[in-house]
Amino acid sequence: MKFFFKDDKLVVFYTHILDDILDYEIEDMKTFLRLLVVRLKKRHHLPLSGYYHLDVYINQIMILEFDQIDDYEDEIDLNIILHLNHPMMVKFEDFFMFPEKKYYYENHFYKAIEEIDIKKNLEFVEFIYKDEVDEVKRRGKLIREG
């Protein structure tokens, strides 16, 4: 799990592979997210309290964006929106890391997250999603090997 702050939002990259997460019932997902928030608060000492809008992007990994709407002590309330099978890509520097088609944009290479084995390459890539994926597909150069 990696986390950082971006544009006043807490962004969490949950990279543990959850093969069946797309099959979860909504109550299972709520329970999972509650436990994840408790873990972030206790283990990583993140000051999560108040009312948050939580966007959850899922596709091989889970990306959570916490946007605080209201601040109050000792409690957390989440308005959760799930984005299932959301387009994501990996960003990497080594041309030879992944064969076949990839995009080249602003001195980096990009490949759809579905086309790689996350478990083997987790430490060598960065993840992009949302507008960044659209930008790479629109402005990047598609390279096809072979």
C-alpha angles and dihedrals in degrees: 000000000000127000138181141158119258125174092346090307128113108231119196123190106202103193102173105119111249103184095183101037092111088059094054119120113236092253090054089051092050090051092048092050092048090054091046091052091050089051092050091050098045106031099032097030095229112167097236112166133126134041118325137185103220121198112193116196114193129191117125087323133033124241117192124195114195112197112184113223101171134011124223131147132264098356135082127202122186131202098200126202117183120209104193122199089005115180111261134167137193121235120213141159106216111088091203096050094092122023127216124026123008138146126249117208133154095350095310137093124232134195133180110264091232091062098062138060103251094193093061098041106033097115095048101055142060122217126233129186143161115023093000091065091050091049093051093048093047100042104021125094115244111227119198119191124204 
